[in-house]
Short mmCIF file of C-alpha atoms in Angstrom, two decimals:
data_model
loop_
_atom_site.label_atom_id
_atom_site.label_comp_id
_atom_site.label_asym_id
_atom_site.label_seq_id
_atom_site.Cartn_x
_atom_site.Cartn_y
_atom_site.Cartn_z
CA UNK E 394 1.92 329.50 266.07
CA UNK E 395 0.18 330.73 262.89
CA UNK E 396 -0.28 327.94 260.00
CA UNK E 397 1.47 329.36 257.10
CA UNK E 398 -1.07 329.71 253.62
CA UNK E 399 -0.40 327.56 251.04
CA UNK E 400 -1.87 329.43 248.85
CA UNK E 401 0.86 331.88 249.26
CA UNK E 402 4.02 329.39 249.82
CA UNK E 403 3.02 328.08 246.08
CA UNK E 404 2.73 331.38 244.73
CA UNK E 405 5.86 331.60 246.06
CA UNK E 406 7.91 328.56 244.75
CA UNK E 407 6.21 330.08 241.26
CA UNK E 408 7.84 332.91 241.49
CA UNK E 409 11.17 331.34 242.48
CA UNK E 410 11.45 329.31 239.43
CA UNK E 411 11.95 332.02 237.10
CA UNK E 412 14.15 333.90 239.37
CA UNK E 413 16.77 331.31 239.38
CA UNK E 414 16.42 330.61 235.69
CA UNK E 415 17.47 334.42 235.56
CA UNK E 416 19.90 334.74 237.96
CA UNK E 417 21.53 330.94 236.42
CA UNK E 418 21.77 332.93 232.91
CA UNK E 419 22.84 336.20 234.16
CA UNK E 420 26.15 334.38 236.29
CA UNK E 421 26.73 331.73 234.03
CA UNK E 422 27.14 334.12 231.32
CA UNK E 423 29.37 336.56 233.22
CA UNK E 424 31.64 333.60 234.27
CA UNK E 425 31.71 332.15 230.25
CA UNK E 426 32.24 335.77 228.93
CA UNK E 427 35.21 336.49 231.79
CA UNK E 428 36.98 333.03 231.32
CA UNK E 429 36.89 333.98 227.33
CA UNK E 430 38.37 337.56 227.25
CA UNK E 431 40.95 336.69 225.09
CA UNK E 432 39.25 336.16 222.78
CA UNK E 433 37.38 339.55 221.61
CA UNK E 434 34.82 341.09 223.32
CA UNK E 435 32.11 340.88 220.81
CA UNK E 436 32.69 336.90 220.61
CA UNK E 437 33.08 336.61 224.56
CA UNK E 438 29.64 338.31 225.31
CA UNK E 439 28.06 336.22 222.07
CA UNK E 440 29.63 333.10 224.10
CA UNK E 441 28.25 335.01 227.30
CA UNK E 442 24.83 335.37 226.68
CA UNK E 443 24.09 332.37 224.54
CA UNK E 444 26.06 330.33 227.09
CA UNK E 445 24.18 331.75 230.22
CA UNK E 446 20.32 331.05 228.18
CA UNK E 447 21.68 327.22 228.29
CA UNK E 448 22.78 327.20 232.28
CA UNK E 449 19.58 329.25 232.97
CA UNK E 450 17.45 326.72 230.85
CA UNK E 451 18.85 323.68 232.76
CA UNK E 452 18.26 325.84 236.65
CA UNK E 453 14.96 326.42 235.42
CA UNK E 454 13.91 322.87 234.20
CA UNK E 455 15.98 321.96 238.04
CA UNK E 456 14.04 324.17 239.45
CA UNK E 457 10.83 322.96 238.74
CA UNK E 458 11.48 319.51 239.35
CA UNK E 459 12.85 320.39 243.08
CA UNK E 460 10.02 322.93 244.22
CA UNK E 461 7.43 320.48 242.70
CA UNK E 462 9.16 317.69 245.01
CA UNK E 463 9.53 319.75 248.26
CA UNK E 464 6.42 322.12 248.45
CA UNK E 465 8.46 323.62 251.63
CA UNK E 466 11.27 324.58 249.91
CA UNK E 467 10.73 328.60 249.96
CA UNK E 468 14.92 329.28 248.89
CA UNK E 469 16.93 326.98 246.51
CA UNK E 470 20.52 328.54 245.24
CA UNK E 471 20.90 328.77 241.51
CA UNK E 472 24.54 329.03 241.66
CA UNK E 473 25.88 325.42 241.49
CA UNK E 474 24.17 325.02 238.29
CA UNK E 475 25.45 327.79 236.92
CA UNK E 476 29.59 327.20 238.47
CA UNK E 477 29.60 323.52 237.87
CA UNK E 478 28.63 323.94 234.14
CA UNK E 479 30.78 326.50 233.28
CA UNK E 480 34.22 326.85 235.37
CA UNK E 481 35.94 323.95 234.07
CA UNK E 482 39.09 327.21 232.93
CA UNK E 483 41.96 325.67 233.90
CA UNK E 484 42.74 329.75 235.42
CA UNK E 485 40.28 331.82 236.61
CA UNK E 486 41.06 335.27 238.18
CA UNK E 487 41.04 335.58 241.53
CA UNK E 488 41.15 337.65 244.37
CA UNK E 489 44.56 336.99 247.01
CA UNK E 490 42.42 336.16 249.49
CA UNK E 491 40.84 332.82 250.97
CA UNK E 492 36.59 332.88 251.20
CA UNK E 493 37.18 332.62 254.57
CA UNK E 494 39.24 335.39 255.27
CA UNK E 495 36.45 337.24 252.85
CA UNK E 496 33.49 336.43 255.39
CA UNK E 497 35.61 337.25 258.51
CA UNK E 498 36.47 340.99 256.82
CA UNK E 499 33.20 341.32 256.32
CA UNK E 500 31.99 341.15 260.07
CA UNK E 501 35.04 343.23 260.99
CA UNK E 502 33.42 345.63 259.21
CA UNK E 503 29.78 345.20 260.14
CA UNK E 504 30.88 345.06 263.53
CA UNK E 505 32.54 348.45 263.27
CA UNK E 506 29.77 350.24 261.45
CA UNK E 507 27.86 348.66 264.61
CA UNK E 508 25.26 346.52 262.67
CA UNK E 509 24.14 343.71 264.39
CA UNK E 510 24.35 341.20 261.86
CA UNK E 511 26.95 338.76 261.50
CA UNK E 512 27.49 336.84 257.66
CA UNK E 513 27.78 332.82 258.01
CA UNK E 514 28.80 331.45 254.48
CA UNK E 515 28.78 327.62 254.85
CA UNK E 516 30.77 326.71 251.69
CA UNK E 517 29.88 323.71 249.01
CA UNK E 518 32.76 322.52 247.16
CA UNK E 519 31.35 321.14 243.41
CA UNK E 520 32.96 319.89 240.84
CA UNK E 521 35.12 322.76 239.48
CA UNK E 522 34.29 325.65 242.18
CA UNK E 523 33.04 326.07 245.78
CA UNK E 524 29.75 327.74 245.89
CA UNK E 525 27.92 329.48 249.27
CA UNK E 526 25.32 331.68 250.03
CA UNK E 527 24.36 333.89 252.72
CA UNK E 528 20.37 334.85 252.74
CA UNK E 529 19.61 338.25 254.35
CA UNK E 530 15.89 338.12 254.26
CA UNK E 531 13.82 337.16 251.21
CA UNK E 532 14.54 339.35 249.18
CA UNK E 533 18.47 340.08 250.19
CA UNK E 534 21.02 337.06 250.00
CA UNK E 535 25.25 337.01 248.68
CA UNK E 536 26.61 334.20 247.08
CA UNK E 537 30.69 334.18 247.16
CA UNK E 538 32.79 331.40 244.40
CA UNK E 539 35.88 330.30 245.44
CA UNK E 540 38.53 328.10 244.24
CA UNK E 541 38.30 324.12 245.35
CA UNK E 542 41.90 323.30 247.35
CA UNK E 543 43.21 326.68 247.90
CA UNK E 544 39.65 328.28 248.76
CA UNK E 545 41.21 331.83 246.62
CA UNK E 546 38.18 334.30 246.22
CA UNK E 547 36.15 334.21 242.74
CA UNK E 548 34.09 336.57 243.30
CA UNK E 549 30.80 337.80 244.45
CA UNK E 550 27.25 338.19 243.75
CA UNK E 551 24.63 340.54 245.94
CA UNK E 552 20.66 340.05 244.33
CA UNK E 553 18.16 342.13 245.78
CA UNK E 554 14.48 342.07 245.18
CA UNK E 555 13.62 346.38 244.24
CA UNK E 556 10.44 346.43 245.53
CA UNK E 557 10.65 350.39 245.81
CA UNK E 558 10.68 349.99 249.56
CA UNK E 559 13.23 351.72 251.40
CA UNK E 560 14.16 349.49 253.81
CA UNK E 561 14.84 347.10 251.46
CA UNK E 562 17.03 349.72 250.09
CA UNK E 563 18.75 350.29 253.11
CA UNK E 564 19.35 346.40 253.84
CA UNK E 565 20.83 346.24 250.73
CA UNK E 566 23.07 348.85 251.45
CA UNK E 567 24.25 347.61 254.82
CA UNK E 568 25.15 343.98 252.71
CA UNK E 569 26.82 345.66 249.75
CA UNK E 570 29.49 347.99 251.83
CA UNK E 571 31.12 345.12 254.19
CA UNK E 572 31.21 342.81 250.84
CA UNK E 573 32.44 345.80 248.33
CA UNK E 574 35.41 346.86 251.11
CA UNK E 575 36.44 343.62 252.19
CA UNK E 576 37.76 342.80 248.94
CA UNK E 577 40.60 344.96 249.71
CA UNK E 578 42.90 345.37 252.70
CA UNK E 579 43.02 348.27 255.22
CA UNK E 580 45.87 350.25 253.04
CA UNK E 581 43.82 349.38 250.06
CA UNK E 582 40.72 350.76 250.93
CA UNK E 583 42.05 354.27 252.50
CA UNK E 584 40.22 356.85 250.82
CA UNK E 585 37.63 354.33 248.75
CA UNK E 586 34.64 355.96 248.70
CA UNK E 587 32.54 352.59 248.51
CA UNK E 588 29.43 354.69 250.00
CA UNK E 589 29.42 356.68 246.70
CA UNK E 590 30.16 353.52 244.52
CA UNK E 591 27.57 351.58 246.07
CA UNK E 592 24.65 354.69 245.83
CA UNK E 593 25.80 355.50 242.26
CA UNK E 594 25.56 352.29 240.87
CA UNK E 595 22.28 351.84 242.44
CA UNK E 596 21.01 354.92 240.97
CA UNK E 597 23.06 354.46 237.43
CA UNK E 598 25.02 356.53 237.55
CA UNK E 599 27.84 354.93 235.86
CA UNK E 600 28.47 354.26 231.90
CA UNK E 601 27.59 350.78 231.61
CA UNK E 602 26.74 350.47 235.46
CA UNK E 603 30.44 349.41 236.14
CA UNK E 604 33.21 350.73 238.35
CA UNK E 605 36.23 349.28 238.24
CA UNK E 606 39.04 350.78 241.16
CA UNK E 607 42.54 349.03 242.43
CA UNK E 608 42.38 345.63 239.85
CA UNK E 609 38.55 345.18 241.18
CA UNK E 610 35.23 345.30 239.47
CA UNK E 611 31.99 346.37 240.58
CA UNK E 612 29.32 346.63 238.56
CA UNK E 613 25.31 346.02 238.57
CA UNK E 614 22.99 344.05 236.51
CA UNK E 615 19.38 344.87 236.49
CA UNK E 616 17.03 341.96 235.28
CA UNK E 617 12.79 341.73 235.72
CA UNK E 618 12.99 343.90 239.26
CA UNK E 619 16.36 342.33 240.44
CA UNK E 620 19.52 343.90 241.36
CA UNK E 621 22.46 341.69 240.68
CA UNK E 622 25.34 343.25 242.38
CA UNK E 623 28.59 341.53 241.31
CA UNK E 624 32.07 341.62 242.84
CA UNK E 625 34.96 340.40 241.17
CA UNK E 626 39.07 340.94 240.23
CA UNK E 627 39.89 342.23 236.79
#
């Protein structure tokens, strides 16, 4: 078995650290600015951003102080940080479905479009949300919120390294459709074209890179060569 080089596992946790500092502020400040809609737009993005720069501080600072602990640790989830610090709304939308019943559409679907992958979510219940994460390959994972108790669907967040390689283009692709259509039920998503969606907001195509269609909203988020795909009701 090849010895893996350290030199490139710590080059590695480096560049981690900063990623989840990013991806802490980008979520945490689209959870803040959501839970704070009624009151303005221009004061819920303020809240938003400044909001999201705190949680993304503290999952940096985290961070740090976990890969310099565990040199082996090559994937550490910035979500908690971001969902235990910030959904303490006592009502958050949601979608009218369970996380579980979420992952199981999912492979419905893969399994019909005949991709041999199958999405295992193992959730983490926190203090105010339950967090899990699925990791496609390094540069591919989903993370899906739920409620705590009645496990209702929060949302969903698809980050993907664009490395300007194709078949990480693809990958992302195959991830994104199962997770955009299984938001909705069969009737629901008759005549969705989720191919186009998916493609257009890749290329951005849309004003403001959002696309919102049957009470859902899809839009994407791109920060220091990540795509932040995120999923969630209106």
């Amino acid at each position: 078995m090849a010895k893996e080089n350290p030199k490139m596992s710590g080059v590695a946790s480096v560049l981690a650290v900063p990623v989840i500092g990013i991806a802490a502020w980008i979520i945490g400040g689209w959870m803040i600015a959501d839970g704070m809609k009624n009151k303005g737009k221009l004061v819920s993005r303020a809240a938003g951003v400044i909001g999201g720069l705190a949680i993304g501080l503290v999952a940096f600072v985290i961070s740090l102080i976990v890969m310099g602990a565990n040199d082996d640790t090559t994937t550490v989830s910035s979500i908690p940080v971001a969902s235990s610090t910030v959904n303490e709304e006592k009502e958050v939308k949601t979608f009218d479905i369970s996380s579980d019943t979420y992952i199981e559409r999912m492979n419905t679907i893969l399994s019909r479009m005949k991709k041999p992958l199958k999405i295992q979510v193992p959730m983490k219940q926190l203090e105010f949300s339950s967090i899990g994460e699925y990791q496609l390959d390094k540069n591919i994972k989903i993370s899906i919120m739920a409620n705590n108790g009645d496990h209702r669907l929060r949302g969903a967040v698809i980050s993907s390294i664009n490395d300007g390689n194709t078949d990480t283009s693809l990958k992302t692709l195959y991830l994104a459709m199962p997770a955009f259509m299984a938001v909705m039920n069969e009737k629901e998503s008759k005549g969705v074209p989720f191919l186009d969606i998916i493609t257009n907001l890749m290329a951005g195509k849309y004003p403001g890179d959002v696309y919102e269609i049957n009470g859902i909203h899809y839009s994407v988020v791109h920060k220091d060569g990540i795509d932040f795909f995120f999923i969630r009701p209106v």
